[in-house]
């Protein structure tokens, strides 16, 4: 929580708790909630809540209609008034944190995996477990709940997921003697195809070393059976299993299976579109983009298996601040927002993958997305830790140094681990 830690943590928590305390005092003195809250004495919801979310598509007319339908239905069923505000993605952390600390933020807001543990670790989120006794949690994809849980407590419910996996150029698959219906499943099988692709003048795959480690390096760490850091602050990025990922990337780069500028590359669209890559890491957006361009035939494969079959895929969730004036209504909105019906509405418009198995039928008529939706069971949402965002540059820097040939995989992994430990010790 970099922005928060620029302030005195003591002052921050003090201000935040004062806000919470003020809210509680006003309730006890009046015998009920303030103007935003509801009187729960009759077991019914009332009052109002404010919901913050972001733009998820380029078509705000369609998206706006979706929100109108969801909110109108919720208001009619519960009697709770919903004040909806769409906030931009830019500077979202600053806006949310400023509002929460000042005790004038939303009652529900959208969060992503690297935000949730930061807020939860500071005691800023409402624990949802007490509100979910009547909710069928078995319908949620297990990996989607990873990003909503911090230290065995649930702070959000997931609304969307992604799953990154390889898209293969069918023409190149055939050119190297491969079968588009029998794609590589393991590291060893992929490596055999990589060698053949290199011999034919192609790159085997993309690697954007200048981009996020979530969709590039971390999947190899997880597939090797390793990890980055856990909630107990154990740094695992350089353990025996994680080291295999460093060695694998080093080998692929030296063999020329990935492009020369992979050290700092941000994306691979041009190489992929021009038919020079056997495979590229992609998600739902990549598939939609490919279908719109119609450049060549492609197929998608299950996530690779090293020691484990796993990949990356972000999760989006709705959470409530602990100082909401109407926690019962806020929790109910989160439950309703993420039910099967509303997941279908939301994800049909946004083209993300629902986090409920019962909502995935929205892609029954879209074979590529339907196939991709089956891979979310393997998709981890990144590093679920308050320092998840701040430690990524250390790992990226050492990975780039290794690929430049200035450090061995072990030296780079150890240096990354040491930098992470220093960062964690600050907190």
Short mmCIF file of C-alpha atoms in Angstrom, two decimals:
data_model
loop_
_atom_site.label_atom_id
_atom_site.label_comp_id
_atom_site.label_asym_id
_atom_site.label_seq_id
_atom_site.Cartn_x
_atom_site.Cartn_y
_atom_site.Cartn_z
CA UNK A 1 0.00 0.00 0.00
CA UNK A 2 2.54 2.49 -1.21
CA UNK A 3 0.38 5.60 -1.08
CA UNK A 4 -0.81 4.82 2.43
CA UNK A 5 2.70 4.16 3.69
CA UNK A 6 3.76 7.62 2.64
CA UNK A 7 1.73 8.75 5.65
CA UNK A 8 2.33 7.73 9.20
CA UNK A 9 0.61 4.36 9.57
CA UNK A 10 -0.36 5.29 13.11
CA UNK A 11 -2.00 8.50 11.93
CA UNK A 12 -3.80 6.71 9.12
CA UNK A 13 -5.27 4.01 11.32
CA UNK A 14 -6.11 6.62 13.92
CA UNK A 15 -8.09 8.71 11.46
CA UNK A 16 -9.77 5.62 10.10
CA UNK A 17 -10.77 4.30 13.51
CA UNK A 18 -12.07 7.71 14.54
CA UNK A 19 -14.34 7.56 11.51
CA UNK A 20 -15.54 4.11 12.49
CA UNK A 21 -16.02 5.15 16.10
CA UNK A 22 -18.02 8.21 15.08
CA UNK A 23 -20.33 6.05 13.02
CA UNK A 24 -20.89 3.64 15.88
CA UNK A 25 -21.57 6.42 18.38
CA UNK A 26 -24.14 8.02 16.12
CA UNK A 27 -25.95 4.71 15.82
CA UNK A 28 -26.02 4.01 19.53
CA UNK A 29 -27.20 7.50 20.44
CA UNK A 30 -30.01 7.51 17.89
CA UNK A 31 -31.07 3.91 18.33
CA UNK A 32 -30.59 3.19 14.62
CA UNK A 33 -28.60 4.07 11.51
CA UNK A 34 -27.98 7.56 10.20
CA UNK A 35 -29.45 8.78 6.90
CA UNK A 36 -27.55 6.20 4.85
CA UNK A 37 -28.18 3.30 7.17
CA UNK A 38 -31.19 1.14 7.74
CA UNK A 39 -33.08 0.04 10.84
CA UNK A 40 -32.54 -3.71 11.07
CA UNK A 41 -34.92 -4.21 14.00
CA UNK A 42 -37.58 -5.72 11.72
CA UNK A 43 -35.10 -7.90 9.84
CA UNK A 44 -35.54 -5.95 6.60
CA UNK A 45 -33.07 -3.84 4.69
CA UNK A 46 -33.57 -0.13 4.21
CA UNK A 47 -31.66 3.10 3.74
CA UNK A 48 -29.21 3.62 0.89
CA UNK A 49 -25.75 2.68 -0.28
CA UNK A 50 -23.22 4.16 -2.67
CA UNK A 51 -21.52 1.85 -5.17
CA UNK A 52 -18.33 2.64 -7.08
CA UNK A 53 -17.30 0.72 -10.18
CA UNK A 54 -15.22 1.35 -13.30
CA UNK A 55 -15.94 1.37 -17.05
CA UNK A 56 -15.43 -2.19 -18.29
CA UNK A 57 -16.18 -1.74 -22.01
CA UNK A 58 -16.02 0.88 -24.72
CA UNK A 59 -19.80 0.92 -25.07
CA UNK A 60 -21.10 2.96 -22.17
CA UNK A 61 -24.66 2.94 -23.46
CA UNK A 62 -24.88 -0.85 -23.27
CA UNK A 63 -22.95 -0.94 -20.01
CA UNK A 64 -25.17 1.76 -18.52
CA UNK A 65 -28.29 -0.22 -19.40
CA UNK A 66 -26.81 -3.27 -17.69
CA UNK A 67 -26.21 -1.31 -14.46
CA UNK A 68 -29.71 0.18 -14.60
CA UNK A 69 -31.21 -3.30 -14.79
CA UNK A 70 -29.10 -4.69 -11.95
CA UNK A 71 -29.65 -1.71 -9.65
CA UNK A 72 -33.38 -1.35 -10.36
CA UNK A 73 -33.94 -5.01 -9.59
CA UNK A 74 -31.95 -4.77 -6.34
CA UNK A 75 -33.81 -1.64 -5.21
CA UNK A 76 -37.18 -3.22 -5.95
CA UNK A 77 -36.36 -6.43 -4.09
CA UNK A 78 -34.70 -4.87 -1.03
CA UNK A 79 -36.05 -1.35 -0.67
CA UNK A 80 -32.47 -0.04 -0.51
CA UNK A 81 -31.63 2.96 -2.68
CA UNK A 82 -28.40 2.57 -4.66
CA UNK A 83 -26.33 5.58 -5.66
CA UNK A 84 -24.09 4.36 -8.47
CA UNK A 85 -20.92 6.21 -9.46
CA UNK A 86 -18.54 5.19 -12.21
CA UNK A 87 -14.97 6.18 -11.40
CA UNK A 88 -12.03 6.09 -13.85
CA UNK A 89 -9.28 3.49 -13.60
CA UNK A 90 -6.62 6.18 -13.43
CA UNK A 91 -5.68 7.14 -9.85
CA UNK A 92 -8.28 4.75 -8.46
CA UNK A 93 -6.13 3.83 -5.44
CA UNK A 94 -5.74 7.45 -4.41
CA UNK A 95 -9.44 8.20 -4.82
CA UNK A 96 -10.56 5.12 -2.89
CA UNK A 97 -8.05 5.47 -0.06
CA UNK A 98 -8.67 9.19 0.36
CA UNK A 99 -12.41 8.59 0.59
CA UNK A 100 -12.11 5.67 3.00
CA UNK A 101 -9.75 7.44 5.38
CA UNK A 102 -12.00 10.51 5.37
CA UNK A 103 -14.98 8.27 6.16
CA UNK A 104 -16.95 9.50 3.14
CA UNK A 105 -16.27 6.71 0.68
CA UNK A 106 -18.59 4.24 -1.00
CA UNK A 107 -20.38 1.40 0.73
CA UNK A 108 -19.38 -1.03 -2.02
CA UNK A 109 -16.57 -0.78 -4.53
CA UNK A 110 -14.79 -2.85 -7.15
CA UNK A 111 -11.31 -4.14 -6.27
CA UNK A 112 -8.60 -6.18 -7.95
CA UNK A 113 -6.28 -8.80 -6.42
CA UNK A 114 -3.37 -6.51 -5.57
CA UNK A 115 -5.68 -4.02 -3.83
CA UNK A 116 -7.68 -6.36 -1.60
CA UNK A 117 -4.85 -7.64 0.65
CA UNK A 118 -3.49 -4.12 1.07
CA UNK A 119 -6.84 -2.82 2.31
CA UNK A 120 -7.65 -5.95 4.33
CA UNK A 121 -4.27 -5.97 6.05
CA UNK A 122 -4.89 -2.40 7.23
CA UNK A 123 -8.29 -3.35 8.64
CA UNK A 124 -10.13 -1.25 6.06
CA UNK A 125 -12.49 -3.90 4.67
CA UNK A 126 -15.66 -5.46 6.01
CA UNK A 127 -15.30 -9.19 6.66
CA UNK A 128 -18.11 -10.84 4.72
CA UNK A 129 -18.15 -14.29 6.30
CA UNK A 130 -20.87 -13.39 8.87
CA UNK A 131 -23.18 -12.29 6.03
CA UNK A 132 -22.82 -15.38 3.84
CA UNK A 133 -24.41 -18.15 5.89
CA UNK A 134 -27.24 -18.55 3.38
CA UNK A 135 -25.07 -18.27 0.26
CA UNK A 136 -24.09 -21.19 -1.97
CA UNK A 137 -20.33 -20.78 -2.12
CA UNK A 138 -19.74 -24.11 -3.86
CA UNK A 139 -20.81 -22.60 -7.18
CA UNK A 140 -17.85 -20.20 -7.18
CA UNK A 141 -14.69 -21.33 -8.95
CA UNK A 142 -12.17 -22.12 -6.21
CA UNK A 143 -9.38 -20.05 -7.78
CA UNK A 144 -11.67 -17.01 -7.89
CA UNK A 145 -11.97 -17.05 -4.11
CA UNK A 146 -8.18 -17.03 -3.67
CA UNK A 147 -8.04 -13.32 -4.42
CA UNK A 148 -10.94 -12.46 -2.11
CA UNK A 149 -9.44 -14.14 0.95
CA UNK A 150 -6.77 -12.79 3.27
CA UNK A 151 -5.59 -14.74 6.34
CA UNK A 152 -8.59 -17.10 6.20
CA UNK A 153 -11.17 -14.32 6.10
CA UNK A 154 -13.35 -13.47 3.12
CA UNK A 155 -13.45 -9.79 2.20
CA UNK A 156 -15.06 -9.85 -1.22
CA UNK A 157 -17.06 -11.86 -3.72
CA UNK A 158 -15.72 -12.29 -7.26
CA UNK A 159 -17.60 -11.10 -10.33
CA UNK A 160 -15.14 -11.83 -13.15
CA UNK A 161 -12.09 -13.90 -14.03
CA UNK A 162 -9.56 -14.30 -16.80
CA UNK A 163 -7.35 -17.23 -17.77
CA UNK A 164 -4.12 -16.81 -19.70
CA UNK A 165 -3.03 -19.65 -21.95
CA UNK A 166 -1.31 -20.27 -25.27
CA UNK A 167 -2.93 -19.45 -28.58
CA UNK A 168 -1.27 -21.35 -31.45
CA UNK A 169 -0.97 -20.34 -35.10
CA UNK A 170 -2.39 -23.35 -36.96
CA UNK A 171 -0.34 -22.71 -40.11
CA UNK A 172 2.90 -22.84 -38.10
CA UNK A 173 1.75 -25.88 -36.13
CA UNK A 174 1.26 -27.74 -39.41
CA UNK A 175 4.53 -26.39 -40.84
CA UNK A 176 6.53 -27.93 -37.99
CA UNK A 177 4.68 -31.23 -38.29
CA UNK A 178 2.43 -30.74 -35.29
CA UNK A 179 -1.23 -31.60 -34.80
CA UNK A 180 -3.57 -28.67 -34.03
CA UNK A 181 -5.83 -31.12 -32.20
CA UNK A 182 -3.04 -32.50 -30.03
CA UNK A 183 -1.27 -29.48 -28.56
CA UNK A 184 1.55 -29.56 -25.99
CA UNK A 185 0.42 -30.25 -22.45
CA UNK A 186 3.77 -30.25 -20.62
CA UNK A 187 6.98 -28.23 -20.59
CA UNK A 188 8.81 -31.08 -22.32
CA UNK A 189 6.23 -31.37 -25.08
CA UNK A 190 6.28 -27.62 -25.67
CA UNK A 191 10.07 -27.62 -25.81
CA UNK A 192 10.02 -30.17 -28.61
CA UNK A 193 7.76 -27.90 -30.64
CA UNK A 194 9.90 -24.88 -29.73
CA UNK A 195 12.99 -26.52 -31.22
CA UNK A 196 11.14 -27.34 -34.45
CA UNK A 197 9.73 -23.80 -34.68
CA UNK A 198 13.21 -22.30 -34.28
CA UNK A 199 14.59 -24.62 -36.99
CA UNK A 200 11.84 -23.41 -39.33
CA UNK A 201 12.66 -19.74 -38.71
CA UNK A 202 9.89 -18.95 -36.23
CA UNK A 203 9.93 -17.85 -32.62
CA UNK A 204 8.33 -20.42 -30.34
CA UNK A 205 6.48 -17.98 -28.14
CA UNK A 206 6.13 -14.44 -26.91
CA UNK A 207 7.65 -13.04 -23.75
CA UNK A 208 7.03 -9.45 -22.70
CA UNK A 209 9.83 -8.90 -20.18
CA UNK A 210 8.91 -5.24 -19.84
CA UNK A 211 5.30 -5.98 -18.93
CA UNK A 212 3.64 -7.36 -15.84
CA UNK A 213 5.18 -10.46 -14.31
CA UNK A 214 1.67 -11.79 -13.67
CA UNK A 215 1.12 -13.04 -17.18
CA UNK A 216 4.74 -13.66 -18.15
CA UNK A 217 7.06 -15.01 -15.46
CA UNK A 218 4.83 -15.93 -12.52
CA UNK A 219 3.01 -18.75 -14.37
CA UNK A 220 6.34 -20.53 -14.85
CA UNK A 221 7.11 -20.17 -11.15
CA UNK A 222 3.74 -21.69 -10.24
CA UNK A 223 4.01 -24.41 -12.87
CA UNK A 224 7.38 -25.36 -11.37
CA UNK A 225 5.63 -25.80 -8.02
CA UNK A 226 7.17 -22.63 -6.61
CA UNK A 227 5.78 -19.33 -5.38
CA UNK A 228 6.79 -15.73 -4.79
CA UNK A 229 5.88 -14.84 -1.19
CA UNK A 230 3.16 -16.07 1.14
CA UNK A 231 0.96 -14.36 3.72
CA UNK A 232 3.44 -15.28 6.47
CA UNK A 233 6.11 -13.21 4.66
CA UNK A 234 8.10 -16.27 3.62
CA UNK A 235 10.02 -15.35 0.46
CA UNK A 236 9.88 -18.30 -1.91
CA UNK A 237 10.99 -16.78 -5.22
CA UNK A 238 14.44 -18.39 -4.97
CA UNK A 239 13.62 -21.77 -3.45
CA UNK A 240 14.52 -24.99 -5.28
CA UNK A 241 11.27 -25.20 -7.21
CA UNK A 242 10.98 -21.51 -8.09
CA UNK A 243 14.57 -21.55 -9.38
CA UNK A 244 13.44 -23.90 -12.16
CA UNK A 245 11.38 -21.05 -13.62
CA UNK A 246 14.41 -18.75 -13.72
CA UNK A 247 16.42 -21.48 -15.40
CA UNK A 248 13.66 -22.14 -17.90
CA UNK A 249 13.41 -18.50 -19.03
CA UNK A 250 17.18 -18.25 -19.23
CA UNK A 251 17.29 -21.38 -21.42
CA UNK A 252 14.50 -20.23 -23.73
CA UNK A 253 16.17 -16.88 -24.28
CA UNK A 254 19.59 -18.35 -24.95
CA UNK A 255 18.11 -20.88 -27.38
CA UNK A 256 16.43 -18.09 -29.35
CA UNK A 257 12.96 -19.50 -28.78
CA UNK A 258 11.77 -16.04 -27.74
CA UNK A 259 12.63 -12.76 -29.54
CA UNK A 260 15.86 -10.88 -28.87
CA UNK A 261 14.08 -7.86 -27.38
CA UNK A 262 12.08 -9.97 -24.92
CA UNK A 263 14.09 -8.44 -22.09
CA UNK A 264 12.17 -5.15 -22.31
CA UNK A 265 9.31 -5.86 -24.74
CA UNK A 266 5.86 -4.71 -23.66
CA UNK A 267 3.76 -6.74 -26.10
CA UNK A 268 3.98 -9.05 -29.08
CA UNK A 269 1.02 -8.11 -31.27
CA UNK A 270 3.05 -7.23 -34.37
CA UNK A 271 5.07 -10.46 -34.39
CA UNK A 272 2.00 -12.57 -33.74
CA UNK A 273 -0.12 -10.80 -36.35
CA UNK A 274 2.63 -11.17 -38.97
CA UNK A 275 2.80 -14.95 -38.45
CA UNK A 276 6.24 -15.17 -36.83
CA UNK A 277 5.22 -16.72 -33.51
CA UNK A 278 4.17 -20.31 -32.96
CA UNK A 279 2.32 -19.34 -29.81
CA UNK A 280 1.38 -16.32 -27.79
CA UNK A 281 0.04 -15.97 -24.26
CA UNK A 282 -3.52 -14.70 -24.49
CA UNK A 283 -6.80 -14.27 -22.64
CA UNK A 284 -10.37 -13.46 -23.60
CA UNK A 285 -9.41 -10.05 -24.97
CA UNK A 286 -6.79 -11.69 -27.19
CA UNK A 287 -9.35 -14.10 -28.60
CA UNK A 288 -11.86 -11.33 -29.28
CA UNK A 289 -9.12 -9.33 -30.98
CA UNK A 290 -8.08 -12.28 -33.14
CA UNK A 291 -11.64 -12.99 -34.23
CA UNK A 292 -12.11 -9.35 -35.23
CA UNK A 293 -8.90 -9.32 -37.31
CA UNK A 294 -9.42 -12.75 -38.92
CA UNK A 295 -5.73 -12.95 -39.92
CA UNK A 296 -5.22 -16.70 -39.68
CA UNK A 297 -6.63 -19.78 -38.03
CA UNK A 298 -5.67 -20.29 -34.40
CA UNK A 299 -6.39 -22.76 -31.62
CA UNK A 300 -6.10 -22.43 -27.87
CA UNK A 301 -4.50 -24.96 -25.54
CA UNK A 302 -4.87 -25.85 -21.87
CA UNK A 303 -2.35 -24.22 -19.52
CA UNK A 304 0.98 -26.03 -19.52
CA UNK A 305 2.08 -28.39 -16.78
CA UNK A 306 5.54 -28.39 -15.27
CA UNK A 307 5.16 -29.95 -11.86
CA UNK A 308 1.68 -28.44 -11.69
CA UNK A 309 -0.89 -27.26 -14.21
CA UNK A 310 -1.53 -23.62 -13.45
CA UNK A 311 -1.64 -20.22 -15.12
CA UNK A 312 -2.44 -16.59 -14.40
CA UNK A 313 -5.84 -14.97 -14.56
CA UNK A 314 -6.93 -11.87 -12.71
CA UNK A 315 -10.10 -11.76 -10.63
CA UNK A 316 -12.36 -8.77 -10.09
CA UNK A 317 -14.44 -8.51 -6.94
CA UNK A 318 -16.78 -6.29 -4.98
CA UNK A 319 -15.87 -5.37 -1.41
CA UNK A 320 -17.22 -3.11 1.33
CA UNK A 321 -15.26 -0.80 3.64
CA UNK A 322 -15.43 -1.62 7.33
CA UNK A 323 -16.76 1.87 8.04
CA UNK A 324 -19.80 1.61 5.77
CA UNK A 325 -22.90 3.12 7.38
CA UNK A 326 -25.05 0.28 6.07
CA UNK A 327 -23.08 -2.98 6.25
CA UNK A 328 -26.12 -5.24 5.91
CA UNK A 329 -27.24 -3.58 2.68
CA UNK A 330 -23.67 -3.40 1.38
CA UNK A 331 -23.13 -7.12 1.96
CA UNK A 332 -26.48 -7.92 0.38
CA UNK A 333 -25.64 -5.89 -2.71
CA UNK A 334 -22.34 -7.78 -3.08
CA UNK A 335 -24.19 -11.09 -2.78
CA UNK A 336 -26.84 -10.10 -5.31
CA UNK A 337 -24.33 -8.50 -7.68
CA UNK A 338 -22.39 -11.75 -7.88
CA UNK A 339 -25.32 -14.15 -8.11
CA UNK A 340 -25.77 -16.29 -11.22
CA UNK A 341 -28.24 -14.01 -12.98
CA UNK A 342 -26.20 -10.86 -12.54
CA UNK A 343 -22.94 -12.60 -13.39
CA UNK A 344 -24.55 -13.56 -16.69
CA UNK A 345 -25.66 -9.97 -17.28
CA UNK A 346 -22.34 -8.43 -16.34
CA UNK A 347 -20.05 -10.84 -18.15
CA UNK A 348 -22.13 -11.09 -21.29
CA UNK A 349 -21.63 -7.36 -21.69
CA UNK A 350 -18.00 -7.18 -20.54
CA UNK A 351 -16.90 -10.51 -22.11
CA UNK A 352 -15.05 -11.61 -19.00
CA UNK A 353 -15.46 -15.11 -17.59
CA UNK A 354 -18.03 -15.55 -14.80
CA UNK A 355 -16.74 -16.79 -11.46
CA UNK A 356 -19.81 -18.95 -10.94
CA UNK A 357 -19.92 -22.23 -12.84
CA UNK A 358 -23.68 -21.82 -13.28
CA UNK A 359 -23.16 -18.57 -15.24
CA UNK A 360 -20.60 -19.85 -17.75
CA UNK A 361 -23.34 -20.96 -20.14
CA UNK A 362 -23.34 -17.43 -21.57
CA UNK A 363 -20.48 -18.61 -23.78
CA UNK A 364 -22.15 -21.80 -25.01
CA UNK A 365 -22.45 -20.33 -28.51
CA UNK A 366 -18.89 -18.96 -28.50
CA UNK A 367 -16.54 -21.97 -28.76
CA UNK A 368 -13.27 -20.16 -28.05
CA UNK A 369 -14.53 -18.36 -24.95
CA UNK A 370 -16.40 -21.45 -23.82
CA UNK A 371 -13.15 -23.40 -23.97
CA UNK A 372 -11.22 -20.65 -22.20
CA UNK A 373 -13.83 -20.54 -19.43
CA UNK A 374 -12.95 -24.13 -18.51
CA UNK A 375 -9.38 -23.05 -17.69
CA UNK A 376 -10.21 -20.68 -14.83
CA UNK A 377 -9.85 -23.59 -12.43
CA UNK A 378 -6.11 -23.36 -13.13
CA UNK A 379 -5.86 -19.56 -13.00
CA UNK A 380 -4.17 -17.92 -10.01
CA UNK A 381 -4.85 -14.18 -9.59
CA UNK A 382 -1.29 -13.08 -8.89
CA UNK A 383 0.58 -12.51 -5.64
CA UNK A 384 -2.02 -12.13 -2.90
CA UNK A 385 -0.02 -10.07 -0.44
CA UNK A 386 -0.07 -6.40 0.63
CA UNK A 387 3.35 -5.95 -1.00
CA UNK A 388 2.41 -7.83 -4.17
CA UNK A 389 2.54 -4.74 -6.32
CA UNK A 390 5.66 -3.19 -4.82
CA UNK A 391 7.87 -6.28 -5.07
CA UNK A 392 7.20 -6.97 -8.74
CA UNK A 393 9.78 -4.44 -10.06
CA UNK A 394 12.53 -6.18 -8.04
CA UNK A 395 11.76 -9.51 -9.67
CA UNK A 396 11.45 -7.96 -13.10
CA UNK A 397 14.78 -6.14 -12.77
CA UNK A 398 16.64 -9.29 -11.78
CA UNK A 399 14.97 -11.32 -14.53
CA UNK A 400 16.08 -8.75 -17.10
CA UNK A 401 19.61 -8.76 -15.68
CA UNK A 402 19.71 -12.53 -16.00
CA UNK A 403 18.48 -12.45 -19.60
CA UNK A 404 21.18 -9.89 -20.41
CA UNK A 405 23.69 -12.51 -19.28
CA UNK A 406 24.95 -10.51 -16.32
CA UNK A 407 23.75 -12.98 -13.67
CA UNK A 408 23.10 -16.68 -13.46
CA UNK A 409 19.52 -17.78 -12.71
CA UNK A 410 20.47 -18.52 -9.10
CA UNK A 411 22.23 -15.19 -8.64
CA UNK A 412 19.23 -13.34 -10.05
CA UNK A 413 16.73 -15.31 -7.98
CA UNK A 414 18.72 -14.78 -4.79
CA UNK A 415 19.06 -11.05 -5.48
CA UNK A 416 15.32 -10.76 -6.06
CA UNK A 417 14.63 -12.61 -2.81
CA UNK A 418 16.94 -10.32 -0.87
CA UNK A 419 15.29 -7.20 -2.32
CA UNK A 420 11.87 -8.56 -1.39
CA UNK A 421 12.98 -9.26 2.18
CA UNK A 422 14.27 -5.71 2.52
CA UNK A 423 10.94 -4.36 1.28
CA UNK A 424 8.94 -6.55 3.66
CA UNK A 425 11.12 -5.50 6.58
CA UNK A 426 10.11 -1.88 5.96
CA UNK A 427 6.57 -2.77 6.81
#
